[in-house]
CSV table of C-alpha atoms in Angstrom, one decimal:
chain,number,residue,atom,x,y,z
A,1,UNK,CA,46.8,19.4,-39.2
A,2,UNK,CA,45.8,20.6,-35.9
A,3,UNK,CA,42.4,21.4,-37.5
A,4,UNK,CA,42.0,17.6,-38.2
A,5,UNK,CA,42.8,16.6,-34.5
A,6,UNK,CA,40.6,18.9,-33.3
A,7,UNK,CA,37.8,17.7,-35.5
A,8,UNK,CA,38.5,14.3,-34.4
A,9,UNK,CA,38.6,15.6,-30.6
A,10,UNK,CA,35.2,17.0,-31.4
A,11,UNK,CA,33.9,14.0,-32.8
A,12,UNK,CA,34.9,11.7,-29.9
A,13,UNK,CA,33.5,13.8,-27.7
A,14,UNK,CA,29.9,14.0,-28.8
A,15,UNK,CA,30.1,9.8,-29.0
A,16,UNK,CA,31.4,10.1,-25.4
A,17,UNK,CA,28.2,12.5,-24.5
A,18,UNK,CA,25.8,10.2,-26.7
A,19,UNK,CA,27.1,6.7,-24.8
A,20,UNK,CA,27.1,8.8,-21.0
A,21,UNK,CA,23.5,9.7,-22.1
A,22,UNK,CA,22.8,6.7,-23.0
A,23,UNK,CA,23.9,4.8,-19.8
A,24,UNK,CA,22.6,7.4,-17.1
A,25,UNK,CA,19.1,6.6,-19.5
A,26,UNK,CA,19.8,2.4,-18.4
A,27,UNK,CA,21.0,3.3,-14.6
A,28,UNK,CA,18.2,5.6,-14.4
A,29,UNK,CA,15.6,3.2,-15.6
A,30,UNK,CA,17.1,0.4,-13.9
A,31,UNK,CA,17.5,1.7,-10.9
A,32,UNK,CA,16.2,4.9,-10.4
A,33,UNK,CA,13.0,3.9,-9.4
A,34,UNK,CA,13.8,2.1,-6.2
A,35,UNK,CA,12.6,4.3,-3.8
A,36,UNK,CA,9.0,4.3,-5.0
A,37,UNK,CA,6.4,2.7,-3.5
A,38,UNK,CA,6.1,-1.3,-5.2
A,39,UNK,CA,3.8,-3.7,-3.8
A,40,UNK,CA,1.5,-6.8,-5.2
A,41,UNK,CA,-1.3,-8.2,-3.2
A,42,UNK,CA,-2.9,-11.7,-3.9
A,43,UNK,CA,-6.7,-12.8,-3.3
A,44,UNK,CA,-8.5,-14.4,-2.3
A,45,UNK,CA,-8.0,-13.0,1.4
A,46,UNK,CA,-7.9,-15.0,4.6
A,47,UNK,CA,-11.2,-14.8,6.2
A,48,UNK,CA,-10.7,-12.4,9.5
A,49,UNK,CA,-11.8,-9.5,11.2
A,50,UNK,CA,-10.8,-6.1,9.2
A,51,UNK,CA,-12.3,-3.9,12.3
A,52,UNK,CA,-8.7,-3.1,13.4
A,53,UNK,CA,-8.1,-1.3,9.9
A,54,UNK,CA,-10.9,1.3,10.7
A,55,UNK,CA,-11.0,1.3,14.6
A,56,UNK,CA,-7.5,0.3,15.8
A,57,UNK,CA,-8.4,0.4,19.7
A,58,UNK,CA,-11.5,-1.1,19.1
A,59,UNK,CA,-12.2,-4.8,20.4
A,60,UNK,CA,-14.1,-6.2,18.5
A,61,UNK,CA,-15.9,-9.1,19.6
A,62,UNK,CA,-16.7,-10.8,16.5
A,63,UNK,CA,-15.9,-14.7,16.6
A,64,UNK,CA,-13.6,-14.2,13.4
A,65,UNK,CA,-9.8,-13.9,13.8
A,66,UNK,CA,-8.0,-10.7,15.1
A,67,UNK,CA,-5.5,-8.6,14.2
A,68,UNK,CA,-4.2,-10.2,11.1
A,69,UNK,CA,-2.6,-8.2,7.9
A,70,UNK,CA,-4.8,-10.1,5.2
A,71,UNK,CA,-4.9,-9.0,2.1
A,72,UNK,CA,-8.1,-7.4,2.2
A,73,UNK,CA,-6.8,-5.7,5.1
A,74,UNK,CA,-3.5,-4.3,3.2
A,75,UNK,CA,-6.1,-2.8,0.4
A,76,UNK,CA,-8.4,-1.2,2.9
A,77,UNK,CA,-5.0,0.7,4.3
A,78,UNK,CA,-3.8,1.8,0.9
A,79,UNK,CA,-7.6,3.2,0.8
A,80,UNK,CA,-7.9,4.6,3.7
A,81,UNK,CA,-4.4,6.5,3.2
A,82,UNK,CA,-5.7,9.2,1.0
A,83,UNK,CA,-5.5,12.7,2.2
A,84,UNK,CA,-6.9,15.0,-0.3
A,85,UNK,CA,-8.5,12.8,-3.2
A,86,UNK,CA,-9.8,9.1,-4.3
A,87,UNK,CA,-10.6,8.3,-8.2
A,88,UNK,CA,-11.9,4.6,-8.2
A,89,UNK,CA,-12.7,3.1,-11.3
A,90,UNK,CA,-14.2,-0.5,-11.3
A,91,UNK,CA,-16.7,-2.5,-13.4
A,92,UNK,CA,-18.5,-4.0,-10.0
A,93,UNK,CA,-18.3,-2.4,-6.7
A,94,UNK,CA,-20.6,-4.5,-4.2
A,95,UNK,CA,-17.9,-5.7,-1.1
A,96,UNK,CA,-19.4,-4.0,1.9
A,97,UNK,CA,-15.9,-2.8,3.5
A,98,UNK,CA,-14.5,-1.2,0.8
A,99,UNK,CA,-17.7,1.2,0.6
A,100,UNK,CA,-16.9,1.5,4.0
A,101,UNK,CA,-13.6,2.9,3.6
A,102,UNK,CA,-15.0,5.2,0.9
A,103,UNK,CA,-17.7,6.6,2.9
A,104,UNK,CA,-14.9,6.8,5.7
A,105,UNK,CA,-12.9,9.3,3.2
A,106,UNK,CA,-16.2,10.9,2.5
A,107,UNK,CA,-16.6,11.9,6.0
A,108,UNK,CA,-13.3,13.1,6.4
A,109,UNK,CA,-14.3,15.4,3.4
A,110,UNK,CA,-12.3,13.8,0.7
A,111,UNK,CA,-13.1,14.4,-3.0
A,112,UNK,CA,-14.0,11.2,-4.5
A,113,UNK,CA,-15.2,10.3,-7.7
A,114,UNK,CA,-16.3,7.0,-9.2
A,115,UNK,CA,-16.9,5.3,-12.3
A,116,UNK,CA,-18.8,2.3,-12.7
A,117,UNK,CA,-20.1,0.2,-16.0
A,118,UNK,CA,-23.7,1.2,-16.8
A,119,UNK,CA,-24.9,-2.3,-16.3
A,120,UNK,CA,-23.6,-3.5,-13.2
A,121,UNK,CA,-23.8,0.2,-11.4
A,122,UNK,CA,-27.3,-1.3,-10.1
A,123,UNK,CA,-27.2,-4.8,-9.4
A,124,UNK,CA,-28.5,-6.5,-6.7
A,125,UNK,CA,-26.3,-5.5,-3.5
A,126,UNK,CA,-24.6,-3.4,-5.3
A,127,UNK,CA,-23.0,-0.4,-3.3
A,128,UNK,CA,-22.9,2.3,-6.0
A,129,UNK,CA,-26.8,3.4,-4.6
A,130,UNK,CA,-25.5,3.9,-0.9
A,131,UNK,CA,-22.1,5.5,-1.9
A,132,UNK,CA,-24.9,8.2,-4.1
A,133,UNK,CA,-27.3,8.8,-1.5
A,134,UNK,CA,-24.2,9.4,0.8
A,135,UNK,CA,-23.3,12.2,-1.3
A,136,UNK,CA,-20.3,10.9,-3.4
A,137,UNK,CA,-19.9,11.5,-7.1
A,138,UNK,CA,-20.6,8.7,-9.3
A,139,UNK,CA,-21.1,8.5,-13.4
A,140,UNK,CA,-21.7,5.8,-15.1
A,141,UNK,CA,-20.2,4.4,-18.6
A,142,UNK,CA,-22.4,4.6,-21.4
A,143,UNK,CA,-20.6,3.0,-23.9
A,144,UNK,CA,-21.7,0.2,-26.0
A,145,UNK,CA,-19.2,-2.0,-24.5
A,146,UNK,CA,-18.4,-3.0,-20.8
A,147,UNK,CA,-16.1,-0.4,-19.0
A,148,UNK,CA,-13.5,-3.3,-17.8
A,149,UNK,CA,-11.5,-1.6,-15.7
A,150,UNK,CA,-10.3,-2.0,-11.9
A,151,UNK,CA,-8.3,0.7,-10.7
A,152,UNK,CA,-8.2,3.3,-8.0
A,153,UNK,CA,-5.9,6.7,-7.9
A,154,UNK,CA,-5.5,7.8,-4.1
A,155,UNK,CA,-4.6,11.5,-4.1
A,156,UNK,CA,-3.5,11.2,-7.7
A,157,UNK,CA,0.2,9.8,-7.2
A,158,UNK,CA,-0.6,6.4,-5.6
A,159,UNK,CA,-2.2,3.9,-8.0
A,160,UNK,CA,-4.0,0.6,-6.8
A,161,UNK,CA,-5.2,-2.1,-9.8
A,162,UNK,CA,-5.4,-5.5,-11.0
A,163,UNK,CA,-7.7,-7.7,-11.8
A,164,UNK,CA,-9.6,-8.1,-8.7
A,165,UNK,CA,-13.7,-6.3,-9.0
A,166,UNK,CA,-14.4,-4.7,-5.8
A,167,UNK,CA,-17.0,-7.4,-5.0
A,168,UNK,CA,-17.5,-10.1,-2.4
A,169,UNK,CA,-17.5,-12.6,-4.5
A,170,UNK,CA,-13.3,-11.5,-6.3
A,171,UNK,CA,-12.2,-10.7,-2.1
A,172,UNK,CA,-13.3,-14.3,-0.7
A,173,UNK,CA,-13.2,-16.5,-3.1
A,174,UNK,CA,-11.4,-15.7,-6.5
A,175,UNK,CA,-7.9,-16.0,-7.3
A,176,UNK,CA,-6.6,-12.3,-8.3
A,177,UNK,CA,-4.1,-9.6,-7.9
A,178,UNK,CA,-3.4,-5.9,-7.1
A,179,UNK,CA,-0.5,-3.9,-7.7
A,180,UNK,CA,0.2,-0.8,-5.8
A,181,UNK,CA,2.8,1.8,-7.1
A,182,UNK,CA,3.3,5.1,-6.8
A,183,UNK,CA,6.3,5.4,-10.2
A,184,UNK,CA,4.8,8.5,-11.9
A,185,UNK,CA,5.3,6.8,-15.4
A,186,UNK,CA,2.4,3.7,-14.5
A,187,UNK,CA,1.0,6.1,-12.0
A,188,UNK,CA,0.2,9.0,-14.4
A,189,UNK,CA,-1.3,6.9,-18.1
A,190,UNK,CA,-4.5,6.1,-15.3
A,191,UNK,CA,-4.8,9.7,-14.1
A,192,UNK,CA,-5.0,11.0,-17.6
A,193,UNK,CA,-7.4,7.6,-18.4
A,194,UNK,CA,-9.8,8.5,-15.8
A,195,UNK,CA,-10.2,11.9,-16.5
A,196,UNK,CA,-10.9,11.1,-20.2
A,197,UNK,CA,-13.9,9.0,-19.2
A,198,UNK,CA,-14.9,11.2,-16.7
A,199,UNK,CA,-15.3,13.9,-18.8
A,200,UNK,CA,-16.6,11.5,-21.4
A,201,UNK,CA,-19.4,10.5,-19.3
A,202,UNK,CA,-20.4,14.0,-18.2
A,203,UNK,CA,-24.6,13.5,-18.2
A,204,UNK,CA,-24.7,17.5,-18.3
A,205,UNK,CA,-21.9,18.0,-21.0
A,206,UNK,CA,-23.0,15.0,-23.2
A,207,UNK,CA,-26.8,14.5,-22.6
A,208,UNK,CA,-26.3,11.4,-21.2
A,209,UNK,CA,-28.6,10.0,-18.2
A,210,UNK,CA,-27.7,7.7,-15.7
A,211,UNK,CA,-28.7,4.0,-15.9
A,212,UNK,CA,-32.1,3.3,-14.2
A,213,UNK,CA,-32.2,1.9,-10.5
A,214,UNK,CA,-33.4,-2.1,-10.2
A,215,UNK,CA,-37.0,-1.2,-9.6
A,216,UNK,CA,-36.9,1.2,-12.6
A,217,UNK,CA,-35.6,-2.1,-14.6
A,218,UNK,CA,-38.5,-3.6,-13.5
A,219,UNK,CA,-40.8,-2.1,-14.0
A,220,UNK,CA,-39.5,-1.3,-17.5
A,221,UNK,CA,-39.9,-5.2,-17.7
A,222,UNK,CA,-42.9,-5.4,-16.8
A,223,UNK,CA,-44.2,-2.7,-18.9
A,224,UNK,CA,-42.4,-4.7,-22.3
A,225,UNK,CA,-44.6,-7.8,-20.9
A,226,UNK,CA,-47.9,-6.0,-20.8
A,227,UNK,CA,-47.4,-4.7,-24.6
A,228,UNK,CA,-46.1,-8.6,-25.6
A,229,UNK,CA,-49.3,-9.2,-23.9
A,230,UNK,CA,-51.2,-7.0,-25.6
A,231,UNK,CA,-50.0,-7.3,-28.7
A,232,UNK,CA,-50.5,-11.3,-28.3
A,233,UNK,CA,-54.0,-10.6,-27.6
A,234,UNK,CA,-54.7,-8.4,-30.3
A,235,UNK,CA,-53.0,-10.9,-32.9
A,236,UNK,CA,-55.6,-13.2,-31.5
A,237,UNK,CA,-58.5,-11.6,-31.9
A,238,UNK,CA,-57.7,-10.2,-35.7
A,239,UNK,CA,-57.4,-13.8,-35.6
A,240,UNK,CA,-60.5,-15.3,-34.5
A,241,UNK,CA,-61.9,-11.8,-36.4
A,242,UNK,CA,-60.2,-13.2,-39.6
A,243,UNK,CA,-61.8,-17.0,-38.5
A,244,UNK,CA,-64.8,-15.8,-37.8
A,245,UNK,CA,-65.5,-13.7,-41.1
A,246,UNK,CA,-63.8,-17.0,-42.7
A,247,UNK,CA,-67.1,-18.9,-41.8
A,248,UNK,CA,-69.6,-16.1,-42.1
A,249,UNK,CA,-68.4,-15.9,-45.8
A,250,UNK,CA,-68.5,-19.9,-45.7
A,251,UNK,CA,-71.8,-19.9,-44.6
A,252,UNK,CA,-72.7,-17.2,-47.1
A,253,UNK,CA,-71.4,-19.3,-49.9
A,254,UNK,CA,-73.0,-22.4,-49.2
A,255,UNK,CA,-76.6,-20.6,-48.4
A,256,UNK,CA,-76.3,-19.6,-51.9
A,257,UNK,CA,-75.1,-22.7,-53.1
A,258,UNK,CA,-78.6,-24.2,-51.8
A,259,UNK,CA,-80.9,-21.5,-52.9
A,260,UNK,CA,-79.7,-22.0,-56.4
A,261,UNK,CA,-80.0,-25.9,-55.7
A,262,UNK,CA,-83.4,-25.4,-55.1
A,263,UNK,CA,-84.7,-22.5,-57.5
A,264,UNK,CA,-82.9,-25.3,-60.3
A,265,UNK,CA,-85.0,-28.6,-58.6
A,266,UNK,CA,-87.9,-26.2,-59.5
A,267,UNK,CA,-87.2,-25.2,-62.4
A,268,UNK,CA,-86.7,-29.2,-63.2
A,269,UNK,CA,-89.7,-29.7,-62.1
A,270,UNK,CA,-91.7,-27.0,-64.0
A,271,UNK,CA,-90.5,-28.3,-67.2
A,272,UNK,CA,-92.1,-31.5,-66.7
């Protein structure tokens, strides 16, 4: 008898233990995550002066507005708050003050690393071609799709993205949105995706070259529009060649039509 109660004791207890498990799992999920950072910004921004983000004791003298926390100004700071590392990964990076606040990081000696879609890395006023020349690591996708993405990783545990492009055009005038968090479990999915297309786009590991600059476009342009035009040019001279055989062989043909015209008037002419 006591060997039944103490199975049914046992028994209890592990559905006890399952349910406790169970509800720490909820409270944990549903609150546990309180203290980390949470925050959504909305574009487009307000048009003011952003100088007070980089140089906080500088007046700047610009006629814009001062000293306002727009949302371009709450993105540069999350930026500019990295300490050790910045992982940006965006289809389109051409908005002047956020390549500012990279090449701020690089200065401080920062590691940063970018990755930007192969067709859009070298646009007009684009600022992938400063942000190389200044030294900073960039690859390019090569995939035969667009690389869509928009995020940034600062120092690996905050994560900034949304569906705003880094460009003028997304800051001033489109409606979008940023999230910033720092919960490991969004945080760490983009850490692992980043790596996988950095390594992925490796030109060294994976023989893979980077795109060509605008003028190298061009002139691949131009060069594709010199063979059209030679190619036109030869199709019309193996045309007017073809024409021009066409009435020699013409002219052939009726030459001998008349010399046999005329060899039969004589021989007409002999039989009479």
């Amino acid at each position: 008898m006591s060997a039944v109660w103490t199975l049914k004791a046992l028994g209890l207890g592990a559905v006890g233990l399952t349910l406790s498990v169970e509800v720490l799992g909820w409270f944990f999920r549903r609150f546990g995550s309180k203290g980390f950072l949470k925050e959504v910004i909305f574009f487009p921004t307000e048009l003011a002066c952003v100088e007070h983000v980089f140089e906080p004791t500088l007046q700047c003298l610009c006629p814009l507005p001062h000293g306002l926390e727009t949302s371009l100004a709450r993105l540069l700071r999350h930026v500019l708050s990295a300490k050790s590392t910045m992982d940006i990964c965006v289809f389109a990076f051409s908005n002047m003050d956020l390549s500012r606040a990279v090449l701020a990081l690089h200065s401080r000696g920062l590691v940063i690393r970018i990755l930007i879609d192969k067709d859009y890395g070298g646009i007009s006023g684009s600022q992938i071609g400063p942000l190389r020349r200044a030294g900073i690591r960039v690859r390019y996708d090569s995939g035969a799709v667009h690389m869509h993405h928009k995020f940034a990783l600062v120092d690996g545990r905050r994560l900034v993205t949304g569906s705003l492009n880094w460009t003028l055009q997304a800051v001033q005038k489109n409606k979008e949105n940023v999230m910033v968090t720092e919960e490991p479990r969004l945080v760490t999915p983009f850490v692992n995706e980043f790596q996988r297309l950095w390594d992925a786009n490796d030109p060294e590991g994976c023989g893979r070259a980077a795109p060509p600059t605008q003028q190298g476009t061009e002139r691949q342009g131009t060069e594709r529009q010199g063979t059209e035009r030679q190619g036109t040019e030869r199709q019309g001279n193996e045309r007017q060649g073809t024409e021009r055989q066409g009435t020699e062989r013409k002219g052939t043909e009726r030459k001998g039509t008349e010399r046999k015209g005329t060899e039969r008037n004589g021989t007409e002419r002999q039989g009479t």
